[in-house]
Short mmCIF file of C-alpha atoms and ligand atoms in Angstrom, two decimals:
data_model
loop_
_atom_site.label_atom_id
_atom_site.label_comp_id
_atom_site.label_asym_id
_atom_site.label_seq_id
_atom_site.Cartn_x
_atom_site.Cartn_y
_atom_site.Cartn_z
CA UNK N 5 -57.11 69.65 46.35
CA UNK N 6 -55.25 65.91 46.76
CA UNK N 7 -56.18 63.24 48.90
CA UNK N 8 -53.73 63.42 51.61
CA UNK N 9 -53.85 59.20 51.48
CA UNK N 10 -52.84 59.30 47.86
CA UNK N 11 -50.72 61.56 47.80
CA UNK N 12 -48.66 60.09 50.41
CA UNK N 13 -48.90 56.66 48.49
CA UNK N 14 -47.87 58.43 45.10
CA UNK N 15 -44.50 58.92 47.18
CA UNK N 16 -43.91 56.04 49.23
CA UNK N 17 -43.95 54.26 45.06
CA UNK N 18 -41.06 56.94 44.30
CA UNK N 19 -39.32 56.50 47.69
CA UNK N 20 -39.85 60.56 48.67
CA UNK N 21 -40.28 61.33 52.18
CA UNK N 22 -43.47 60.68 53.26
CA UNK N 23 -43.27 63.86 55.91
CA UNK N 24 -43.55 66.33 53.16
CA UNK N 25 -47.50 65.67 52.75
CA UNK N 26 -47.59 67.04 56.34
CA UNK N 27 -46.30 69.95 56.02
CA UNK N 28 -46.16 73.33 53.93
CA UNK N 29 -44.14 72.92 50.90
CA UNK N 30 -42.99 75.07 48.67
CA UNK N 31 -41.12 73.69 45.19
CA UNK N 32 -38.92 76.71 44.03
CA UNK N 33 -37.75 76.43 39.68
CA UNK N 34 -37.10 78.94 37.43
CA UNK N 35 -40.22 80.31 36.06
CA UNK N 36 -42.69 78.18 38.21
CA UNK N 37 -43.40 77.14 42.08
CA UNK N 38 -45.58 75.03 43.63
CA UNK N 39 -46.85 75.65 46.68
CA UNK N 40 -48.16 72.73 48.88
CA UNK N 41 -50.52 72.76 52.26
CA UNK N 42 -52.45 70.48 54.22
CA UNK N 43 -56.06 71.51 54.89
CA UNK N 44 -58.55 69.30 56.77
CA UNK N 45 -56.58 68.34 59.38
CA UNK N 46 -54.48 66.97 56.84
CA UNK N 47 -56.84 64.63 55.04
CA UNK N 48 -56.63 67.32 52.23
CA UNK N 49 -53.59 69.02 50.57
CA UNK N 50 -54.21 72.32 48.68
CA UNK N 51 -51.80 72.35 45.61
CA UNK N 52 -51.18 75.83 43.13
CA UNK N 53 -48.96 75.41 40.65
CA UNK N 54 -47.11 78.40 39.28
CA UNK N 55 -45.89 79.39 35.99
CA UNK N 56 -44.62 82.70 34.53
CA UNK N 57 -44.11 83.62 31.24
CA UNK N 58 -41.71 86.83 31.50
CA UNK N 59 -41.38 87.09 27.73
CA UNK N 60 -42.97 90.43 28.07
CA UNK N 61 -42.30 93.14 30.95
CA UNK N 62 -45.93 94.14 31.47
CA UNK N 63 -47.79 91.27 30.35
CA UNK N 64 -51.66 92.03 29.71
CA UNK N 65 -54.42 89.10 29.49
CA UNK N 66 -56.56 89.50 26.43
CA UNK N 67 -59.46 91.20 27.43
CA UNK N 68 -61.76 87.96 25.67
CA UNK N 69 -59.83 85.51 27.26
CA UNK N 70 -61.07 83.42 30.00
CA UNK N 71 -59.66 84.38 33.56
CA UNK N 72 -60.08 80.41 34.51
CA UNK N 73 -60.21 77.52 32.18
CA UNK N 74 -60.03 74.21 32.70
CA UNK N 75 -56.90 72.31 31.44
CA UNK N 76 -55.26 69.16 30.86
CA UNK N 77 -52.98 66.71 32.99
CA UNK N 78 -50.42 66.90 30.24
CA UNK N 79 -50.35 70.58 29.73
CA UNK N 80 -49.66 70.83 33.75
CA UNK N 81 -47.32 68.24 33.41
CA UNK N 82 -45.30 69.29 30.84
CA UNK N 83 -45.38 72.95 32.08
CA UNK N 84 -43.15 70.47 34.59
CA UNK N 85 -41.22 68.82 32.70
CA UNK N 86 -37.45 68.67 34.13
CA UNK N 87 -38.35 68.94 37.38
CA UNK N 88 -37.96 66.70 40.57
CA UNK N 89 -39.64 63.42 41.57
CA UNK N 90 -41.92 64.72 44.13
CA UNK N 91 -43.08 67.79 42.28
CA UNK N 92 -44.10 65.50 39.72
CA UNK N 93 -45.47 62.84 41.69
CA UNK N 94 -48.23 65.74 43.47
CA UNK N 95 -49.00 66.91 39.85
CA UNK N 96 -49.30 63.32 39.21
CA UNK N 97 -52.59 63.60 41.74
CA UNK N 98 -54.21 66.23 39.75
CA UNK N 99 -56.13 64.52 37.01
CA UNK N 100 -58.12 67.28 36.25
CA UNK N 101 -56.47 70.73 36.87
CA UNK N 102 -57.93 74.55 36.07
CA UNK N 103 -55.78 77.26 34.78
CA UNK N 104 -56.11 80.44 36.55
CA UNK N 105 -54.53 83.99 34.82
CA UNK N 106 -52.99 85.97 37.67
CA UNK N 107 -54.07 89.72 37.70
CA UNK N 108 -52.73 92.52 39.78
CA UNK N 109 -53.36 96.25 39.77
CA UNK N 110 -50.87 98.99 39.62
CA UNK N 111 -50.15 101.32 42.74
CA UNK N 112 -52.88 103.77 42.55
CA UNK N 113 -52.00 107.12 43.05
CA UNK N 114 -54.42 107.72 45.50
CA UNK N 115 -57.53 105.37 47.80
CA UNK N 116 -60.28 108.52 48.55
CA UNK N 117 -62.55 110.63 46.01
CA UNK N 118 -64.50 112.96 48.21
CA UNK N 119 -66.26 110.81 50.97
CA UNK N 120 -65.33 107.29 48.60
CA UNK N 121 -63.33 105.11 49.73
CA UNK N 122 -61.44 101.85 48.26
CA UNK N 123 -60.20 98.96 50.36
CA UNK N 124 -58.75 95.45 49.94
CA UNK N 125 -58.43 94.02 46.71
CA UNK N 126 -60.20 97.17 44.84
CA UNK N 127 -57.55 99.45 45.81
CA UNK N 128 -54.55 97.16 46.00
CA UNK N 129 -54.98 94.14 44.07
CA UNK N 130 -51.91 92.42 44.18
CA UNK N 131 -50.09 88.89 43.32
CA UNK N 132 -50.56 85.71 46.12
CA UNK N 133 -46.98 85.34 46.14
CA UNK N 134 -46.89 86.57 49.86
CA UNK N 135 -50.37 85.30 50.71
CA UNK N 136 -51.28 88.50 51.84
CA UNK N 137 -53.88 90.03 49.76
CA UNK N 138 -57.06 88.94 52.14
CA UNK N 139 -54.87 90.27 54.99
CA UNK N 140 -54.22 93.57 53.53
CA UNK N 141 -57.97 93.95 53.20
CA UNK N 142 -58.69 93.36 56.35
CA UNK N 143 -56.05 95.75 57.80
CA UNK N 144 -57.93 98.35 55.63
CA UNK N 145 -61.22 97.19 57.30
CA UNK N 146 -60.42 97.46 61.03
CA UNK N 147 -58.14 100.97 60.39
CA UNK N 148 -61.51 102.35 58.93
CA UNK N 149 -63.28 100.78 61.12
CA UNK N 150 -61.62 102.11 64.67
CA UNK N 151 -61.72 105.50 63.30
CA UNK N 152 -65.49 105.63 61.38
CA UNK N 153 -66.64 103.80 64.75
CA UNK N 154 -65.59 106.56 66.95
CA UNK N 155 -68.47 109.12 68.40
CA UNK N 156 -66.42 111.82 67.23
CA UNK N 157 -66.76 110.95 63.73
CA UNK N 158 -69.15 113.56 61.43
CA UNK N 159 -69.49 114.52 58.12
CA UNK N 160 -67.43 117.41 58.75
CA UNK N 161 -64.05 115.50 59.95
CA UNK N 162 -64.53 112.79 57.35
CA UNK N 163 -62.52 114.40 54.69
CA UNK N 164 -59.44 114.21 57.58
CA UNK N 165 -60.34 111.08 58.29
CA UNK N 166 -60.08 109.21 55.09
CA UNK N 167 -57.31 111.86 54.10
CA UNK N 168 -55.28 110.24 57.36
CA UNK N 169 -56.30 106.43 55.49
CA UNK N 170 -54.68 107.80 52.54
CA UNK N 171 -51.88 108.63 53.95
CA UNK N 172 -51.11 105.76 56.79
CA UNK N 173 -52.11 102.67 54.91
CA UNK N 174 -51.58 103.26 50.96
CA UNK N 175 -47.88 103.89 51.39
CA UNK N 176 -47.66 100.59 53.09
CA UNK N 177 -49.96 98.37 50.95
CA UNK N 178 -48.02 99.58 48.04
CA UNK N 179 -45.50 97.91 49.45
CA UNK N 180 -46.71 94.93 50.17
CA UNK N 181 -47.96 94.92 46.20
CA UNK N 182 -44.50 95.44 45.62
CA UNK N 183 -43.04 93.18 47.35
CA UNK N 184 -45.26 90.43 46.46
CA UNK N 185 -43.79 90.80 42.69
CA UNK N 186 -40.20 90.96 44.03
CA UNK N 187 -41.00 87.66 46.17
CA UNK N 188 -42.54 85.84 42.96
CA UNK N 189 -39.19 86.58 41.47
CA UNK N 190 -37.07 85.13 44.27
CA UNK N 191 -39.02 81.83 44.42
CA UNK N 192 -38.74 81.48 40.54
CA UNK N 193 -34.71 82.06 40.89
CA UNK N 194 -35.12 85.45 38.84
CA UNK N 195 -33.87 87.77 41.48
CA UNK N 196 -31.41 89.62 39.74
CA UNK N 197 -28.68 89.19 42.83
CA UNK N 198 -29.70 86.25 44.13
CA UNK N 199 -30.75 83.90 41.17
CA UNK N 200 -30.67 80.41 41.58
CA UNK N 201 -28.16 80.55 45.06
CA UNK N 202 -30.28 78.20 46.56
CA UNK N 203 -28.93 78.83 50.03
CA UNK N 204 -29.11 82.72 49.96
CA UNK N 205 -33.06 82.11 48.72
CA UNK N 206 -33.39 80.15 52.02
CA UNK N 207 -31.80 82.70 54.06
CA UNK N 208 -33.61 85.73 52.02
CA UNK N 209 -36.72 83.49 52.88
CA UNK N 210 -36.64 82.99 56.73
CA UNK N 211 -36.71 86.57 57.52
CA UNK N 212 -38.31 88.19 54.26
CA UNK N 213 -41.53 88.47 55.56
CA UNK N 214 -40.97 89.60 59.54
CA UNK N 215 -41.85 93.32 58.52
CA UNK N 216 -44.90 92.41 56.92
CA UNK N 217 -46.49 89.89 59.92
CA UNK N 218 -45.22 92.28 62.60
CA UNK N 219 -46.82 95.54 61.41
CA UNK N 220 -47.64 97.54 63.94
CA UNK N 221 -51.56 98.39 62.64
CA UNK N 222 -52.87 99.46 66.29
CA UNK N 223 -49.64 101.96 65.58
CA UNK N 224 -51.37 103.95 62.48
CA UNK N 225 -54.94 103.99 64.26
CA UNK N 226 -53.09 105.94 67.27
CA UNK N 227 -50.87 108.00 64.25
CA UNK N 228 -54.76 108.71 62.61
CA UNK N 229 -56.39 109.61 66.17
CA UNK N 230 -53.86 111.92 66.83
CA UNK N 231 -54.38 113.77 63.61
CA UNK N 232 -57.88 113.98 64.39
CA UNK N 233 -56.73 115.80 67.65
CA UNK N 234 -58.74 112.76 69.90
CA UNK N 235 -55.37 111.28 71.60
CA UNK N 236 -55.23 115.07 73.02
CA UNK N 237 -58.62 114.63 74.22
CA UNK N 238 -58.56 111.72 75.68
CA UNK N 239 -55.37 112.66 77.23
CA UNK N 240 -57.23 115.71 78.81
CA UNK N 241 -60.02 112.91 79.96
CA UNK N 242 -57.74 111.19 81.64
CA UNK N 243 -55.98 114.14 83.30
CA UNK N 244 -59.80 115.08 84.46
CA UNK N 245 -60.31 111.55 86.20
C1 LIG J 312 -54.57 82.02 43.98
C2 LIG J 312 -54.78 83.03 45.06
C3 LIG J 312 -54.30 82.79 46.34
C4 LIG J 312 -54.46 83.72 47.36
N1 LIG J 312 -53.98 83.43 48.60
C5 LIG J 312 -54.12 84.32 49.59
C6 LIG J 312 -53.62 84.03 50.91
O1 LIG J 312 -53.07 82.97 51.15
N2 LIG J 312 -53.77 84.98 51.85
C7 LIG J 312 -54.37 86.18 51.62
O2 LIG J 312 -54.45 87.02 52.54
N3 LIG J 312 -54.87 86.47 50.39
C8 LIG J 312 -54.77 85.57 49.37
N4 LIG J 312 -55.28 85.86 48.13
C9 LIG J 312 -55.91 87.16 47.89
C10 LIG J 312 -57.34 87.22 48.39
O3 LIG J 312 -58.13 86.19 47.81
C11 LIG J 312 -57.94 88.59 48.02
O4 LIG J 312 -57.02 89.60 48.40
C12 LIG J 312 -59.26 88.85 48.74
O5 LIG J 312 -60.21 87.86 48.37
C13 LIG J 312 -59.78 90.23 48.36
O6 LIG J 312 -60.97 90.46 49.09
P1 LIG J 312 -61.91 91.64 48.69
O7 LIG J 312 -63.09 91.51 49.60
O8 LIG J 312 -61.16 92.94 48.68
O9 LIG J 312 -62.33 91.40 47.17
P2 LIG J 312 -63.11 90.16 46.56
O10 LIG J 312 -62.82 88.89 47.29
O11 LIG J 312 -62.83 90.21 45.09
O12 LIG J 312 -64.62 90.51 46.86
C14 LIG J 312 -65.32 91.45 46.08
C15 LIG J 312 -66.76 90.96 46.01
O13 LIG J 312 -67.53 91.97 45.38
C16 LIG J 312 -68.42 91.36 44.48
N5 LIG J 312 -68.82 92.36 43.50
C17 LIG J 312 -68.09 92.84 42.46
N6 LIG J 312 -68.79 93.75 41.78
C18 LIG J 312 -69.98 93.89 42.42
C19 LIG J 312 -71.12 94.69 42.20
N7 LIG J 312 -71.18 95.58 41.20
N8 LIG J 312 -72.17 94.56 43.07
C20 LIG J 312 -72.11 93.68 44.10
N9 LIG J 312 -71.04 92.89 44.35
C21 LIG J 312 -70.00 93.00 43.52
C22 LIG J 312 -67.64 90.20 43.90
O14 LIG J 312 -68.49 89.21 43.34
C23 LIG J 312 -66.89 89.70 45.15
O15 LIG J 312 -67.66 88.75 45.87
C24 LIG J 312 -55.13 84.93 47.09
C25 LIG J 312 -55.64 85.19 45.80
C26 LIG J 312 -55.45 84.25 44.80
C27 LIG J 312 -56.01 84.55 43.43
#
């Protein structure tokens, strides 16, 4: 978290446009982003700094190691180093940064044991890249939630039930896990077609994420009702008056 005052003095020194402390950034490098926010009405900025080290395809974090640590202004910096004034200027903010490791889980093969279910991060764990992890969770929460909240709900339809969660939303938070590494990979210019084409990363960018803000949630609760046959009866309700 920067002081939105000195962070906008830290670039009026280095002559960078002062409107970028309003607004959400996003610093794009190979290996590394940084991605910028005001908070606070814009008193505050939230900073995270990214860096990936894809010397390994599955990287694993030593099971001893500390998943947060606190670190030095010159590590960050020099994590850095080569890049442009005004990334450098923000880091230049942070006098005291923490590290965090970055852990994801694998697509599970499957959300329900018997009547246990997993939701949000427990089931589908994924990267921040798309900042959607929180809002995956809570898609899982109201889907269960329509459906376990309906008086037709028993013990004996509860295997459908959660069999119907299964189905509708793991398929699609995969994807979204999926994504989210794929959209790491753009912003650190390691796509494998688009690389470092700064303008196709833009265009990529502007539309990448339509499919995943626009889904249709109210669309799978009305898929799950019908598979519990209570679309038919509340078709035949309203056919009674
Ligand atoms: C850097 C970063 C940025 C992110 N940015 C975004 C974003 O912009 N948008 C977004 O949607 N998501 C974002 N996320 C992801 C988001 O934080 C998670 O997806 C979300 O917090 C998961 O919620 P959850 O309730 O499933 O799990 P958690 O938040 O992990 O909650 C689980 C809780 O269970 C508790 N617990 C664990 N074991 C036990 C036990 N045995 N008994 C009792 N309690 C227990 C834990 O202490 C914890 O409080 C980000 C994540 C990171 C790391």
């Amino acid at each position: 978290m920067v002081d939105s005052l000195q962070l906008r003095e830290a670039f009026r020194i280095k002559g960078i446009d002062e409107h970028l402390v309003d607004v959400p950034q996003m610093y794009l490098g190979l290996d590394g982003h940084i991605l910028t926010f005001p908070v606070r009405k814009g008193r505050i900025v939230n900073v995270v700094a990214f860096t990936s080290d894809r010397s390994q395809p599955e990287p694993t974090w030593p099971a001893d190691a500390p998943w947060v640590r606190e670190a030095s202004q010159r590590e960050m910096l020099d994590a850095f180093a080569g890049w442009g004034d005004a990334p450098r200027a923000l880091l230049g903010c942070i006098p005291a940064p923490t590290l965090w490791a970055l852990h994801d889980l694998p697509e599970l093969p499957g959300y329900v044991h018997g009547r246990v279910a997993l939701i949000g991060d427990a089931a589908h764990a994924m990267l921040p890249h798309q900042g959607a992890g929180a809002g995956q969770g809570l898609e899982d929460a109201y889907f269960l939630a329509r459906l376990l909240g309906d008086s037709r709900t028993e013990t004996g339809n509860l295997p459908e039930l959660l069999g119907a969660y299964d189905d509708l939303r793991r398929p699609h938070a995969c994807r979204v896990q999926r994504t989210t590494v794929e959209t790491g990979e753009l912003y650190e210019l390691r796509d494998p077609i688009v690389g470092a084409d700064e303008q196709l990363v833009g265009e990529i960018l502007a539309t990448r994420f339509d499919w995943l803000w626009n889904h249709d949630l109210d669309a799978d609760v009305a898929e799950a009702r019908l598979r519990m046959g209570w679309e038919a009866h509340e078709q035949i309700a309203l056919r009674q008056g």
